[in-house]
Amino acid sequence: MHRQLILFKTKSSLLIFVFIMIVSNLASGCSLVIQPADSTPIPPAPTYPKHLNPVDLVNVTFTVLIPAPLPDGEKLAVDILDEVSGLPLNINRHELEMLDETHYQTSISVALGSDIKYRYVRLGSSIYTEVNVAGTSVRYRMVHAVRGLETEDIITAWPDQPYAGTTGRLYGTVSSNVDQMPLPDTLIIAGGYQTFTDMYGKFAIEEIPVGVHNLVAYSIDGSYQTFQQGARIMENMATPADIKMSPLPLVTVTFIVTPPADAVGAPVRLAGNFCQLGNTFADLSGGVNTLASRMPVLSKLDDGRLMIKLQLHAGNDLRYKYTLGDGFWNSEQSLNGSLNPRQLIIPAEDVVIEDKIETWRAKGADPVLIQVTVPESTPESDSVSIQFNPHVWMEPIPMWPMGGNQWLYLLFSPLDQSDLLSYRFCRNDQCSLAYDKDSFNDPYLLDYGIQDSYQHSVSMWHNWIPTDIPTNVVAADIPKREETFVTGIEFLPKYHPSYQSRYSIVFDELISVGSNWIVLTPTWKLNDQAALPLLQPVPGISPLTHDMMEMIDLAQTAGLQVVLYPQIDFGDKYDVWWLKASKDDIWWQEWYSEYERFLLSYAKLADVAGVERLIIGGDQILPSLPGDYLLNGSDALAPAIAEKAWIETLQNVNTAYQGQILWALTYSDGFNTKPVFVDMIDAFYVQFNTKLIDGVYTSNLQGLEENLNNILDTDILDLKSNFNKAIMIGISYPSADGAAQACVVLDNGTCIDTVSLSPDDPLLNEVSIDLQVQVDLYNALCKAIIERDWIDGIISRGFFPPVKLMDASSSLNGKPAMDVLWYWYSGLK
């Protein structure tokens, strides 16, 4: 049973005191622990190293060159940014003094060793934030504060003044100065651009304005000392940078904090500027950078204080705050209303830091209680989130479970009586897909000052309508197969940092349905603003290396064999990109170089993480194969060097990676491409999404099975006979009208390819859901594939891990077809 005592104050009475008691009884499955008890003895009073107090302050001088004199009446300022609260949400602005028409300067006093994140703005009738050559806003520059530091910056352009100068290129490698090992996930900042290093420590930045720029290399987990030096960019030249970073020793930092007597028992998290404290280094919704689901939770001591021990790296600039939400919502406040995070230059020895939270409350404001009751059909493993919209929808915040399908959130800050705050509910932080239908279409309004308590009920979740679809299998007996037979799941190549907290649950569920393989599909983004092909990981849409390593470890711990299938994020459609690309000789050389760097980075990651298989190929890269065609049938114009380039790439991958390599090729009314370089691969991954019936599907499995058997015993068997390689078949059919025809029919009669459908595809809003056709297709496909002993495995593609949906996509997560998969997969064990 769950118990809770909630005491409220009126506007003129006692302080709010919310005491949440949750009785842990995991065996009966009736509770979740909001605040874990901790009987750890209270540590002795801390002994602070002398250099912690007082802080050693230094002056940092900012000198900046602007592209043109400012218009009359305008001023120039530097914005010091707070990445814990959110880059645009807690700005400390300093106006600069004019030295001449194009040079400005100011000095700021900061703690020695600070890492300052900043950018420049023009102040006038409008506020203009500096932009780079492509016209994209500068996320932030960085400078590491040392004595006597004078940093000189060049502003590239403004939104109303595009760049008209010349540019160059910066590339390089980051490694440890101790063992020379490459350092992946290092943030590189130069000339208003940011990028991350790959597994070999390599990086590249295109189109940097000519001049000298401050180049900074920053360790996102704090394990290395921040590096900075000047980098001279020459016109149409490539500037190399061989960066050596110094490792920092680990120390134990114990945080003990005295909280206010508000919301006692609610989860208190530690938000910070490093990745292990919830910083995603991505521009998330509403400008925040931290996610509550990725922050550590403090434990409760016997005397009511809270504690957490962290392994951090000495010498780092740690910015942190305590929070009942994320770095912005419900984070601790000073009594004067300041949102500024705390700062600690981490000492060289273990230390205990004692803090006191002044208040959770916005200045002069009382908190607001929001409660919601959700449907009993809500999956047991789900969490419920609340999403706020002060002017734009922000990242969702996990609510607090109260038992009995009830969830609570006590909103302390920010609260502004001059604004109406809207909010809505969703599942697992996925507020664009798994939302409360009522509040999504008509968000609730928080009218502060009029009402301080709100109670709601979710009548129906979008994309979640539990239904009884018959899942009778088409065979009573399952053929006997070897233990090595693959029963796999392939994740959809979509990513958001909020997914990370769901992987442990999902991997356990996949084991329970009999899966033995998990195919992970990390992506790099294609920079379509660069003149030449440029591939790079982009936080927020690409899992960085530390995310991938955690994901792989969780899967392996659950008992799954991990396979990596790296993908390129082309933005809209890859076929459109290939059609528009210039494809001259220089372009092709850069394409093959970038694609090889992309593959080699994941080959190294797979090797380091003990991943036994790597998949390459697929439709995305067909036009770069010798003699292939674009999807519209025109010649791809692959250059004469295509075959040589591919052979060298595969040779290099085989050298870097000792596991098996699978070649992905699509079967859709035949193979889209002929297998190439067969002697350099170990197996085929056939991506199967062909039409299986003609006309309207009416659950007539006989005709479907006849067509399927014919395809398997001709074209697919020929592939096996001709090359004598293991064959795994990946299947991807949506739960939508027209799936059996490999064509999803929109309301206007248009037919679209089933493979293009993912849960966030806007076309899904125009598609008729048909859960039964997906059940029938998986029944037929599993039976046909498993009973052929020359096929080595079956993999369900397009799985969307963060939330169960009953939509028209190919994902099986939460759908009746998952029961069919369980029957066949578990029956083989």
PDB file of N, CA and C in Angstrom, residues 611-693:
ATOM      1  N   VAL A 611      31.708  -5.709 -28.872  1.00  0.00           N
ATOM      2  CA  VAL A 611      30.591  -6.008 -29.772  1.00  0.00           C
ATOM      3  C   VAL A 611      31.088  -6.949 -30.859  1.00  0.00           C
ATOM      4  N   GLU A 612      30.377  -8.045 -31.070  1.00  0.00           N
ATOM      5  CA  GLU A 612      30.881  -9.108 -31.933  1.00  0.00           C
ATOM      6  C   GLU A 612      30.531  -8.948 -33.401  1.00  0.00           C
ATOM      7  N   ARG A 613      29.606  -8.033 -33.728  1.00  0.00           N
ATOM      8  CA  ARG A 613      29.183  -7.903 -35.124  1.00  0.00           C
ATOM      9  C   ARG A 613      28.921  -6.442 -35.473  1.00  0.00           C
ATOM     10  N   LEU A 614      29.232  -6.120 -36.717  1.00  0.00           N
ATOM     11  CA  LEU A 614      29.052  -4.771 -37.239  1.00  0.00           C
ATOM     12  C   LEU A 614      28.362  -4.886 -38.592  1.00  0.00           C
ATOM     13  N   ILE A 615      27.299  -4.103 -38.793  1.00  0.00           N
ATOM     14  CA  ILE A 615      26.576  -4.102 -40.071  1.00  0.00           C
ATOM     15  C   ILE A 615      26.906  -2.825 -40.825  1.00  0.00           C
ATOM     16  N   ILE A 616      27.240  -2.960 -42.092  1.00  0.00           N
ATOM     17  CA  ILE A 616      27.465  -1.803 -42.954  1.00  0.00           C
ATOM     18  C   ILE A 616      26.662  -1.992 -44.239  1.00  0.00           C
ATOM     19  N   GLY A 617      26.615  -0.959 -45.050  1.00  0.00           N
ATOM     20  CA  GLY A 617      25.858  -1.038 -46.300  1.00  0.00           C
ATOM     21  C   GLY A 617      24.464  -0.463 -46.127  1.00  0.00           C
ATOM     22  N   GLY A 618      23.506  -0.982 -46.894  1.00  0.00           N
ATOM     23  CA  GLY A 618      22.137  -0.486 -46.859  1.00  0.00           C
ATOM     24  C   GLY A 618      21.861   0.513 -47.958  1.00  0.00           C
ATOM     25  N   ASP A 619      20.589   0.845 -48.124  1.00  0.00           N
ATOM     26  CA  ASP A 619      20.147   1.727 -49.206  1.00  0.00           C
ATOM     27  C   ASP A 619      20.793   3.102 -49.163  1.00  0.00           C
ATOM     28  N   GLN A 620      21.110   3.578 -47.953  1.00  0.00           N
ATOM     29  CA  GLN A 620      21.606   4.951 -47.814  1.00  0.00           C
ATOM     30  C   GLN A 620      22.844   5.231 -48.658  1.00  0.00           C
ATOM     31  N   ILE A 621      23.699   4.214 -48.796  1.00  0.00           N
ATOM     32  CA  ILE A 621      24.985   4.464 -49.455  1.00  0.00           C
ATOM     33  C   ILE A 621      25.075   3.816 -50.837  1.00  0.00           C
ATOM     34  N   LEU A 622      23.970   3.310 -51.352  1.00  0.00           N
ATOM     35  CA  LEU A 622      23.989   2.654 -52.663  1.00  0.00           C
ATOM     36  C   LEU A 622      24.604   3.502 -53.767  1.00  0.00           C
ATOM     37  N   PRO A 623      24.270   4.803 -53.837  1.00  0.00           N
ATOM     38  CA  PRO A 623      24.825   5.590 -54.950  1.00  0.00           C
ATOM     39  C   PRO A 623      26.342   5.708 -54.953  1.00  0.00           C
ATOM     40  N   SER A 624      26.992   5.359 -53.843  1.00  0.00           N
ATOM     41  CA  SER A 624      28.451   5.450 -53.811  1.00  0.00           C
ATOM     42  C   SER A 624      29.127   4.138 -54.209  1.00  0.00           C
ATOM     43  N   LEU A 625      28.322   3.107 -54.481  1.00  0.00           N
ATOM     44  CA  LEU A 625      28.882   1.831 -54.930  1.00  0.00           C
ATOM     45  C   LEU A 625      29.149   1.885 -56.437  1.00  0.00           C
ATOM     46  N   PRO A 626      30.153   1.178 -56.902  1.00  0.00           N
ATOM     47  CA  PRO A 626      30.460   1.220 -58.347  1.00  0.00           C
ATOM     48  C   PRO A 626      29.304   0.683 -59.185  1.00  0.00           C
ATOM     49  N   GLY A 627      28.888   1.483 -60.168  1.00  0.00           N
ATOM     50  CA  GLY A 627      27.873   1.047 -61.120  1.00  0.00           C
ATOM     51  C   GLY A 627      26.464   1.102 -60.625  1.00  0.00           C
ATOM     52  N   ASP A 628      26.203   1.732 -59.463  1.00  0.00           N
ATOM     53  CA  ASP A 628      24.837   1.740 -58.946  1.00  0.00           C
ATOM     54  C   ASP A 628      24.070   2.967 -59.404  1.00  0.00           C
ATOM     55  N   TYR A 629      22.791   2.992 -59.012  1.00  0.00           N
ATOM     56  CA  TYR A 629      21.879   4.011 -59.509  1.00  0.00           C
ATOM     57  C   TYR A 629      21.195   4.727 -58.354  1.00  0.00           C
ATOM     58  N   LEU A 630      20.728   5.939 -58.626  1.00  0.00           N
ATOM     59  CA  LEU A 630      19.903   6.651 -57.668  1.00  0.00           C
ATOM     60  C   LEU A 630      18.511   6.043 -57.646  1.00  0.00           C
ATOM     61  N   LEU A 631      17.743   6.378 -56.631  1.00  0.00           N
ATOM     62  CA  LEU A 631      16.420   5.761 -56.483  1.00  0.00           C
ATOM     63  C   LEU A 631      15.460   6.164 -57.589  1.00  0.00           C
ATOM     64  N   ASN A 632      15.739   7.255 -58.284  1.00  0.00           N
ATOM     65  CA  ASN A 632      14.873   7.629 -59.407  1.00  0.00           C
ATOM     66  C   ASN A 632      15.288   6.940 -60.698  1.00  0.00           C
ATOM     67  N   GLY A 633      16.288   6.053 -60.632  1.00  0.00           N
ATOM     68  CA  GLY A 633      16.720   5.294 -61.790  1.00  0.00           C
ATOM     69  C   GLY A 633      17.867   5.891 -62.563  1.00  0.00           C
ATOM     70  N   SER A 634      18.243   7.143 -62.256  1.00  0.00           N
ATOM     71  CA  SER A 634      19.346   7.762 -62.982  1.00  0.00           C
ATOM     72  C   SER A 634      20.686   7.274 -62.446  1.00  0.00           C
ATOM     73  N   ASP A 635      21.701   7.401 -63.286  1.00  0.00           N
ATOM     74  CA  ASP A 635      23.046   6.962 -62.896  1.00  0.00           C
ATOM     75  C   ASP A 635      23.545   7.813 -61.738  1.00  0.00           C
ATOM     76  N   ALA A 636      24.098   7.147 -60.725  1.00  0.00           N
ATOM     77  CA  ALA A 636      24.611   7.871 -59.560  1.00  0.00           C
ATOM     78  C   ALA A 636      25.898   8.605 -59.859  1.00  0.00           C
ATOM     79  N   LEU A 637      26.497   8.286 -60.996  1.00  0.00           N
ATOM     80  CA  LEU A 637      27.749   8.930 -61.400  1.00  0.00           C
ATOM     81  C   LEU A 637      28.875   8.668 -60.403  1.00  0.00           C
ATOM     82  N   ALA A 638      28.883   7.465 -59.817  1.00  0.00           N
ATOM     83  CA  ALA A 638      29.989   7.101 -58.936  1.00  0.00           C
ATOM     84  C   ALA A 638      31.282   7.157 -59.737  1.00  0.00           C
ATOM     85  N   PRO A 639      32.341   7.663 -59.154  1.00  0.00           N
ATOM     86  CA  PRO A 639      33.574   7.898 -59.908  1.00  0.00           C
ATOM     87  C   PRO A 639      34.338   6.607 -60.186  1.00  0.00           C
ATOM     88  N   ALA A 640      35.358   6.723 -60.986  1.00  0.00           N
ATOM     89  CA  ALA A 640      36.188   5.562 -61.314  1.00  0.00           C
ATOM     90  C   ALA A 640      36.884   5.002 -60.082  1.00  0.00           C
ATOM     91  N   ILE A 641      37.076   5.845 -59.050  1.00  0.00           N
ATOM     92  CA  ILE A 641      37.776   5.387 -57.840  1.00  0.00           C
ATOM     93  C   ILE A 641      36.853   4.646 -56.885  1.00  0.00           C
ATOM     94  N   ALA A 642      35.557   4.480 -57.227  1.00  0.00           N
ATOM     95  CA  ALA A 642      34.581   3.914 -56.299  1.00  0.00           C
ATOM     96  C   ALA A 642      35.004   2.540 -55.784  1.00  0.00           C
ATOM     97  N   GLU A 643      35.356   1.649 -56.703  1.00  0.00           N
ATOM     98  CA  GLU A 643      35.701   0.284 -56.268  1.00  0.00           C
ATOM     99  C   GLU A 643      36.946   0.296 -55.395  1.00  0.00           C
ATOM    100  N   LYS A 644      37.952   1.030 -55.784  1.00  0.00           N
ATOM    101  CA  LYS A 644      39.186   1.115 -55.002  1.00  0.00           C
ATOM    102  C   LYS A 644      38.904   1.717 -53.618  1.00  0.00           C
ATOM    103  N   ALA A 645      38.072   2.761 -53.578  1.00  0.00           N
ATOM    104  CA  ALA A 645      37.763   3.409 -52.307  1.00  0.00           C
ATOM    105  C   ALA A 645      37.039   2.459 -51.367  1.00  0.00           C
ATOM    106  N   TRP A 646      36.093   1.679 -51.912  1.00  0.00           N
ATOM    107  CA  TRP A 646      35.352   0.749 -51.061  1.00  0.00           C
ATOM    108  C   TRP A 646      36.245  -0.386 -50.563  1.00  0.00           C
ATOM    109  N   ILE A 647      37.081  -0.893 -51.421  1.00  0.00           N
ATOM    110  CA  ILE A 647      37.987  -1.969 -50.999  1.00  0.00           C
ATOM    111  C   ILE A 647      38.896  -1.487 -49.872  1.00  0.00           C
ATOM    112  N   GLU A 648      39.438  -0.288 -50.019  1.00  0.00           N
ATOM    113  CA  GLU A 648      40.317   0.250 -48.977  1.00  0.00           C
ATOM    114  C   GLU A 648      39.549   0.478 -47.674  1.00  0.00           C
ATOM    115  N   THR A 649      38.317   0.957 -47.787  1.00  0.00           N
ATOM    116  CA  THR A 649      37.516   1.177 -46.584  1.00  0.00           C
ATOM    117  C   THR A 649      37.262  -0.130 -45.845  1.00  0.00           C
ATOM    118  N   LEU A 650      36.856  -1.160 -46.595  1.00  0.00           N
ATOM    119  CA  LEU A 650      36.578  -2.449 -45.959  1.00  0.00           C
ATOM    120  C   LEU A 650      37.844  -3.080 -45.389  1.00  0.00           C
ATOM    121  N   GLN A 651      38.958  -2.904 -46.052  1.00  0.00           N
ATOM    122  CA  GLN A 651      40.218  -3.405 -45.522  1.00  0.00           C
ATOM    123  C   GLN A 651      40.556  -2.719 -44.199  1.00  0.00           C
ATOM    124  N   ASN A 652      40.367  -1.417 -44.155  1.00  0.00           N
ATOM    125  CA  ASN A 652      40.665  -0.672 -42.935  1.00  0.00           C
ATOM    126  C   ASN A 652      39.710  -1.045 -41.799  1.00  0.00           C
ATOM    127  N   VAL A 653      38.442  -1.275 -42.137  1.00  0.00           N
ATOM    128  CA  VAL A 653      37.487  -1.702 -41.106  1.00  0.00           C
ATOM    129  C   VAL A 653      37.870  -3.070 -40.571  1.00  0.00           C
ATOM    130  N   ASN A 654      38.244  -3.980 -41.457  1.00  0.00           N
ATOM    131  CA  ASN A 654      38.654  -5.315 -41.017  1.00  0.00           C
ATOM    132  C   ASN A 654      39.917  -5.280 -40.167  1.00  0.00           C
ATOM    133  N   THR A 655      40.779  -4.309 -40.438  1.00  0.00           N
ATOM    134  CA  THR A 655      41.985  -4.175 -39.625  1.00  0.00           C
ATOM    135  C   THR A 655      41.658  -3.634 -38.241  1.00  0.00           C
ATOM    136  N   ALA A 656      40.742  -2.675 -38.178  1.00  0.00           N
ATOM    137  CA  ALA A 656      40.402  -2.035 -36.902  1.00  0.00           C
ATOM    138  C   ALA A 656      39.486  -2.887 -36.046  1.00  0.00           C
ATOM    139  N   TYR A 657      38.761  -3.815 -36.651  1.00  0.00           N
ATOM    140  CA  TYR A 657      37.700  -4.532 -35.945  1.00  0.00           C
ATOM    141  C   TYR A 657      37.843  -6.025 -36.185  1.00  0.00           C
ATOM    142  N   GLN A 658      37.865  -6.792 -35.114  1.00  0.00           N
ATOM    143  CA  GLN A 658      38.108  -8.225 -35.218  1.00  0.00           C
ATOM    144  C   GLN A 658      36.834  -9.061 -35.270  1.00  0.00           C
ATOM    145  N   GLY A 659      35.671  -8.429 -35.106  1.00  0.00           N
ATOM    146  CA  GLY A 659      34.421  -9.179 -35.133  1.00  0.00           C
ATOM    147  C   GLY A 659      33.919  -9.415 -36.543  1.00  0.00           C
ATOM    148  N   GLN A 660      32.716  -9.968 -36.640  1.00  0.00           N
ATOM    149  CA  GLN A 660      32.110 -10.265 -37.939  1.00  0.00           C
ATOM    150  C   GLN A 660      31.504  -9.008 -38.561  1.00  0.00           C
ATOM    151  N   ILE A 661      31.559  -8.934 -39.901  1.00  0.00           N
ATOM    152  CA  ILE A 661      30.967  -7.827 -40.644  1.00  0.00           C
ATOM    153  C   ILE A 661      29.833  -8.358 -41.514  1.00  0.00           C
ATOM    154  N   LEU A 662      28.661  -7.769 -41.329  1.00  0.00           N
ATOM    155  CA  LEU A 662      27.497  -8.129 -42.132  1.00  0.00           C
ATOM    156  C   LEU A 662      27.244  -7.028 -43.157  1.00  0.00           C
ATOM    157  N   TRP A 663      26.883  -7.443 -44.360  1.00  0.00           N
ATOM    158  CA  TRP A 663      26.562  -6.490 -45.422  1.00  0.00           C
ATOM    159  C   TRP A 663      25.045  -6.417 -45.558  1.00  0.00           C
ATOM    160  N   ALA A 664      24.492  -5.196 -45.380  1.00  0.00           N
ATOM    161  CA  ALA A 664      23.052  -4.992 -45.476  1.00  0.00           C
ATOM    162  C   ALA A 664      22.651  -4.709 -46.909  1.00  0.00           C
ATOM    163  N   LEU A 665      21.669  -5.456 -47.394  1.00  0.00           N
ATOM    164  CA  LEU A 665      21.116  -5.194 -48.719  1.00  0.00           C
ATOM    165  C   LEU A 665      19.611  -5.378 -48.664  1.00  0.00           C
ATOM    166  N   THR A 666      18.920  -4.536 -49.404  1.00  0.00           N
ATOM    167  CA  THR A 666      17.464  -4.501 -49.340  1.00  0.00           C
ATOM    168  C   THR A 666      16.851  -5.400 -50.400  1.00  0.00           C
ATOM    169  N   TYR A 667      15.837  -6.164 -49.971  1.00  0.00           N
ATOM    170  CA  TYR A 667      15.046  -6.935 -50.937  1.00  0.00           C
ATOM    171  C   TYR A 667      13.661  -6.311 -51.012  1.00  0.00           C
ATOM    172  N   SER A 668      13.347  -5.754 -52.179  1.00  0.00           N
ATOM    173  CA  SER A 668      12.033  -5.191 -52.434  1.00  0.00           C
ATOM    174  C   SER A 668      11.731  -5.434 -53.903  1.00  0.00           C
ATOM    175  N   ASP A 669      10.962  -6.467 -54.182  1.00  0.00           N
ATOM    176  CA  ASP A 669      10.739  -6.904 -55.565  1.00  0.00           C
ATOM    177  C   ASP A 669      12.072  -7.216 -56.240  1.00  0.00           C
ATOM    178  N   GLY A 670      12.946  -7.841 -55.520  1.00  0.00           N
ATOM    179  CA  GLY A 670      14.292  -8.115 -55.996  1.00  0.00           C
ATOM    180  C   GLY A 670      15.279  -7.297 -55.187  1.00  0.00           C
ATOM    181  N   PHE A 671      16.568  -7.568 -55.378  1.00  0.00           N
ATOM    182  CA  PHE A 671      17.598  -6.828 -54.663  1.00  0.00           C
ATOM    183  C   PHE A 671      17.887  -5.517 -55.370  1.00  0.00           C
ATOM    184  N   ASN A 672      17.964  -4.444 -54.587  1.00  0.00           N
ATOM    185  CA  ASN A 672      18.244  -3.126 -55.157  1.00  0.00           C
ATOM    186  C   ASN A 672      19.676  -3.000 -55.642  1.00  0.00           C
ATOM    187  N   THR A 673      20.532  -3.852 -55.127  1.00  0.00           N
ATOM    188  CA  THR A 673      21.932  -3.806 -55.538  1.00  0.00           C
ATOM    189  C   THR A 673      22.513  -5.205 -55.497  1.00  0.00           C
ATOM    190  N   LYS A 674      23.504  -5.441 -56.318  1.00  0.00           N
ATOM    191  CA  LYS A 674      24.172  -6.732 -56.297  1.00  0.00           C
ATOM    192  C   LYS A 674      25.219  -6.741 -55.186  1.00  0.00           C
ATOM    193  N   PRO A 675      25.377  -7.863 -54.500  1.00  0.00           N
ATOM    194  CA  PRO A 675      26.405  -7.944 -53.458  1.00  0.00           C
ATOM    195  C   PRO A 675      27.791  -7.668 -54.044  1.00  0.00           C
ATOM    196  N   VAL A 676      28.535  -6.855 -53.311  1.00  0.00           N
ATOM    197  CA  VAL A 676      29.887  -6.526 -53.754  1.00  0.00           C
ATOM    198  C   VAL A 676      30.869  -6.831 -52.632  1.00  0.00           C
ATOM    199  N   PHE A 677      32.114  -7.032 -53.029  1.00  0.00           N
ATOM    200  CA  PHE A 677      33.197  -7.265 -52.078  1.00  0.00           C
ATOM    201  C   PHE A 677      32.854  -8.399 -51.108  1.00  0.00           C
ATOM    202  N   VAL A 678      32.272  -9.475 -51.663  1.00  0.00           N
ATOM    203  CA  VAL A 678      31.753 -10.549 -50.826  1.00  0.00           C
ATOM    204  C   VAL A 678      32.847 -11.232 -50.016  1.00  0.00           C
ATOM    205  N   ASP A 679      34.062 -11.293 -50.552  1.00  0.00           N
ATOM    206  CA  ASP A 679      35.126 -11.970 -49.840  1.00  0.00           C
ATOM    207  C   ASP A 679      35.585 -11.192 -48.607  1.00  0.00           C
ATOM    208  N   MET A 680      35.105  -9.963 -48.438  1.00  0.00           N
ATOM    209  CA  MET A 680      35.527  -9.137 -47.305  1.00  0.00           C
ATOM    210  C   MET A 680      34.446  -9.029 -46.231  1.00  0.00           C
ATOM    211  N   ILE A 681      33.334  -9.764 -46.396  1.00  0.00           N
ATOM    212  CA  ILE A 681      32.266  -9.753 -45.388  1.00  0.00           C
ATOM    213  C   ILE A 681      32.007 -11.171 -44.915  1.00  0.00           C
ATOM    214  N   ASP A 682      31.296 -11.277 -43.776  1.00  0.00           N
ATOM    215  CA  ASP A 682      31.066 -12.597 -43.167  1.00  0.00           C
ATOM    216  C   ASP A 682      29.646 -13.101 -43.356  1.00  0.00           C
ATOM    217  N   ALA A 683      28.689 -12.199 -43.559  1.00  0.00           N
ATOM    218  CA  ALA A 683      27.293 -12.624 -43.660  1.00  0.00           C
ATOM    219  C   ALA A 683      26.488 -11.521 -44.339  1.00  0.00           C
ATOM    220  N   PHE A 684      25.257 -11.882 -44.741  1.00  0.00           N
ATOM    221  CA  PHE A 684      24.334 -10.915 -45.337  1.00  0.00           C
ATOM    222  C   PHE A 684      23.207 -10.604 -44.357  1.00  0.00           C
ATOM    223  N   TYR A 685      22.857  -9.337 -44.324  1.00  0.00           N
ATOM    224  CA  TYR A 685      21.683  -8.898 -43.574  1.00  0.00           C
ATOM    225  C   TYR A 685      20.668  -8.420 -44.604  1.00  0.00           C
ATOM    226  N   VAL A 686      19.692  -9.268 -44.908  1.00  0.00           N
ATOM    227  CA  VAL A 686      18.695  -8.964 -45.928  1.00  0.00           C
ATOM    228  C   VAL A 686      17.545  -8.193 -45.295  1.00  0.00           C
ATOM    229  N   GLN A 687      17.378  -6.956 -45.726  1.00  0.00           N
ATOM    230  CA  GLN A 687      16.302  -6.116 -45.218  1.00  0.00           C
ATOM    231  C   GLN A 687      15.077  -6.334 -46.095  1.00  0.00           C
ATOM    232  N   PHE A 688      14.096  -7.027 -45.518  1.00  0.00           N
ATOM    233  CA  PHE A 688      12.990  -7.586 -46.283  1.00  0.00           C
ATOM    234  C   PHE A 688      11.736  -6.752 -46.035  1.00  0.00           C
ATOM    235  N   ASN A 689      11.276  -6.073 -47.069  1.00  0.00           N
ATOM    236  CA  ASN A 689      10.036  -5.299 -46.935  1.00  0.00           C
ATOM    237  C   ASN A 689       9.294  -5.267 -48.273  1.00  0.00           C
ATOM    238  N   THR A 690       9.241  -6.426 -48.924  1.00  0.00           N
ATOM    239  CA  THR A 690       8.625  -6.489 -50.241  1.00  0.00           C
ATOM    240  C   THR A 690       7.113  -6.685 -50.160  1.00  0.00           C
ATOM    241  N   LYS A 691       6.442  -6.445 -51.270  1.00  0.00           N
ATOM    242  CA  LYS A 691       5.009  -6.686 -51.369  1.00  0.00           C
ATOM    243  C   LYS A 691       4.740  -8.180 -51.306  1.00  0.00           C
ATOM    244  N   LEU A 692       3.762  -8.571 -50.471  1.00  0.00           N
ATOM    245  CA  LEU A 692       3.463  -9.992 -50.301  1.00  0.00           C
ATOM    246  C   LEU A 692       2.101 -10.389 -50.859  1.00  0.00           C
ATOM    247  N   ILE A 693       1.251  -9.426 -51.164  1.00  0.00           N
ATOM    248  CA  ILE A 693      -0.024  -9.745 -51.814  1.00  0.00           C
ATOM    249  C   ILE A 693      -0.359  -8.643 -52.805  1.00  0.00           C
TER     250      ILE A 693
END
